[in-house]
Amino acid sequence: MSRIRSALRRTALVTIGAAAVFGAAAGQAVAAPPPSDVGVQVIGGTRAAQGEFPFMVRLSMGCGGALYTPSIVLTAAHCVSGTGNNTSITATAGVVDLQSSSRITRRSTYVHQAPGYPNGDDWALIKLNSPITNLATLPIATSTAFDSGTFTVAGWGAATEGGGQQRFLLKANVPFISDTQCRSASGYSGLIAAEEICAGNWNSGGVDTCQGDSGGPMFRRNNNNAWVQVGITSWGIGCARPQAPGVYTQVSTFASAIASAAASLP
């Protein structure tokens, strides 16, 4: 089934270069899907501490991402325009304040968009022009062992539905929602159970990712108390509404494909 839907993609129109501009209006991401997929930062969150999530990356097309390796960012397929050479994306990392003089920036050299997109497979890899060697990377889940419980989300997107992008990284915790319950929500019948995870406060809403958080990681602690990525911010109906959870690409489904693609990047 096509992933072009009336649901809101969690992307936003921003320009983030060396100056790390913030506060742009929400809208369709550059090189993102058609306007019907325009979409959705962290609502109900609190400011992250410097160094708390060193793997977080802000991308200049208005999306988030995580360092998969020192030279590769894992993000959402709907944040990029296709596979091939690409030097147009700026990645900002190493800071919670996008205006900090300590920010690290890199340019993209190549993008790999999951070949199954837009019929699912909402993941992509961005190769950087040089590695970021002083920041921790975020391992991805290779099984479903951690695909439940309470997750953490983080991003620089809108703090209210339709709001502007944020200067400071925000974080929040969101509980797992079963596929059955998620599909019962209005507009969620097309959920791909084997590829997607739902999370949020079912009855009350109030905490969610939103515009500008697309591509960012959803993660939790593993048995060794280390962070592991279980999801990629993908889509939702509005932001933080009751019975309208956030939907995240289930990275364990694609772990081997992601590893294979990363190993073959030019």
PDB file of N, CA and C in Angstrom, residues 41 46-49 53 56 95-98 154-156 166-171:
ATOM      1  N   GLN A  41       8.233  18.038  16.166  1.00  0.00           N
ATOM      2  CA  GLN A  41       9.098  18.152  17.290  1.00  0.00           C
ATOM      3  C   GLN A  41       8.502  17.467  18.455  1.00  0.00           C
ATOM      4  N   THR A  46      10.936  18.167  27.681  1.00  0.00           N
ATOM      5  CA  THR A  46      11.797  19.047  28.453  1.00  0.00           C
ATOM      6  C   THR A  46      13.135  19.169  27.729  1.00  0.00           C
ATOM      7  N   ARG A  47      13.884  20.212  28.058  1.00  0.00           N
ATOM      8  CA  ARG A  47      15.142  20.444  27.367  1.00  0.00           C
ATOM      9  C   ARG A  47      16.166  19.368  27.735  1.00  0.00           C
ATOM     10  N   ALA A  48      16.826  18.831  26.731  1.00  0.00           N
ATOM     11  CA  ALA A  48      17.884  17.838  26.961  1.00  0.00           C
ATOM     12  C   ALA A  48      19.140  18.539  27.452  1.00  0.00           C
ATOM     13  N   ALA A  49      19.917  17.837  28.256  1.00  0.00           N
ATOM     14  CA  ALA A  49      21.191  18.373  28.736  1.00  0.00           C
ATOM     15  C   ALA A  49      22.256  18.212  27.661  1.00  0.00           C
ATOM     16  N   PHE A  53      22.381  13.142  24.708  1.00  0.00           N
ATOM     17  CA  PHE A  53      22.130  12.282  23.552  1.00  0.00           C
ATOM     18  C   PHE A  53      23.109  12.665  22.445  1.00  0.00           C
ATOM     19  N   MET A  56      22.466  12.532  18.469  1.00  0.00           N
ATOM     20  CA  MET A  56      21.413  13.270  17.763  1.00  0.00           C
ATOM     21  C   MET A  56      21.986  14.187  16.685  1.00  0.00           C
ATOM     22  N   VAL A  95      25.621  19.272  19.781  1.00  0.00           N
ATOM     23  CA  VAL A  95      25.087  20.327  20.646  1.00  0.00           C
ATOM     24  C   VAL A  95      23.580  20.139  20.834  1.00  0.00           C
ATOM     25  N   VAL A  96      23.063  20.697  21.923  1.00  0.00           N
ATOM     26  CA  VAL A  96      21.609  20.792  22.077  1.00  0.00           C
ATOM     27  C   VAL A  96      21.110  22.140  21.564  1.00  0.00           C
ATOM     28  N   ASP A  97      21.978  23.157  21.575  1.00  0.00           N
ATOM     29  CA  ASP A  97      21.665  24.495  21.091  1.00  0.00           C
ATOM     30  C   ASP A  97      22.198  24.636  19.672  1.00  0.00           C
ATOM     31  N   LEU A  98      21.289  24.737  18.713  1.00  0.00           N
ATOM     32  CA  LEU A  98      21.707  24.794  17.313  1.00  0.00           C
ATOM     33  C   LEU A  98      22.507  26.049  16.980  1.00  0.00           C
ATOM     34  N   ALA A 154      13.438  12.497  20.900  1.00  0.00           N
ATOM     35  CA  ALA A 154      14.116  13.782  21.027  1.00  0.00           C
ATOM     36  C   ALA A 154      14.135  14.470  19.668  1.00  0.00           C
ATOM     37  N   GLY A 155      14.123  15.789  19.683  1.00  0.00           N
ATOM     38  CA  GLY A 155      14.171  16.519  18.423  1.00  0.00           C
ATOM     39  C   GLY A 155      14.112  18.015  18.613  1.00  0.00           C
ATOM     40  N   TRP A 156      14.307  18.713  17.507  1.00  0.00           N
ATOM     41  CA  TRP A 156      14.274  20.175  17.473  1.00  0.00           C
ATOM     42  C   TRP A 156      13.017  20.694  16.769  1.00  0.00           C
ATOM     43  N   GLN A 166      12.509  24.476  16.974  1.00  0.00           N
ATOM     44  CA  GLN A 166      13.116  24.868  18.235  1.00  0.00           C
ATOM     45  C   GLN A 166      14.630  25.058  18.115  1.00  0.00           C
ATOM     46  N   ARG A 167      15.141  25.955  18.908  1.00  0.00           N
ATOM     47  CA  ARG A 167      16.589  26.168  18.963  1.00  0.00           C
ATOM     48  C   ARG A 167      17.271  25.098  19.812  1.00  0.00           C
ATOM     49  N   PHE A 168      16.578  24.637  20.870  1.00  0.00           N
ATOM     50  CA  PHE A 168      17.164  23.691  21.809  1.00  0.00           C
ATOM     51  C   PHE A 168      16.519  22.314  21.660  1.00  0.00           C
ATOM     52  N   LEU A 169      17.319  21.289  21.802  1.00  0.00           N
ATOM     53  CA  LEU A 169      16.851  19.910  21.721  1.00  0.00           C
ATOM     54  C   LEU A 169      15.921  19.596  22.892  1.00  0.00           C
ATOM     55  N   LEU A 170      14.748  19.048  22.567  1.00  0.00           N
ATOM     56  CA  LEU A 170      13.805  18.618  23.589  1.00  0.00           C
ATOM     57  C   LEU A 170      13.713  17.098  23.607  1.00  0.00           C
ATOM     58  N   LYS A 171      13.326  16.555  24.763  1.00  0.00           N
ATOM     59  CA  LYS A 171      13.188  15.113  24.926  1.00  0.00           C
ATOM     60  C   LYS A 171      11.869  14.811  25.627  1.00  0.00           C
TER      61      LYS A 171
END
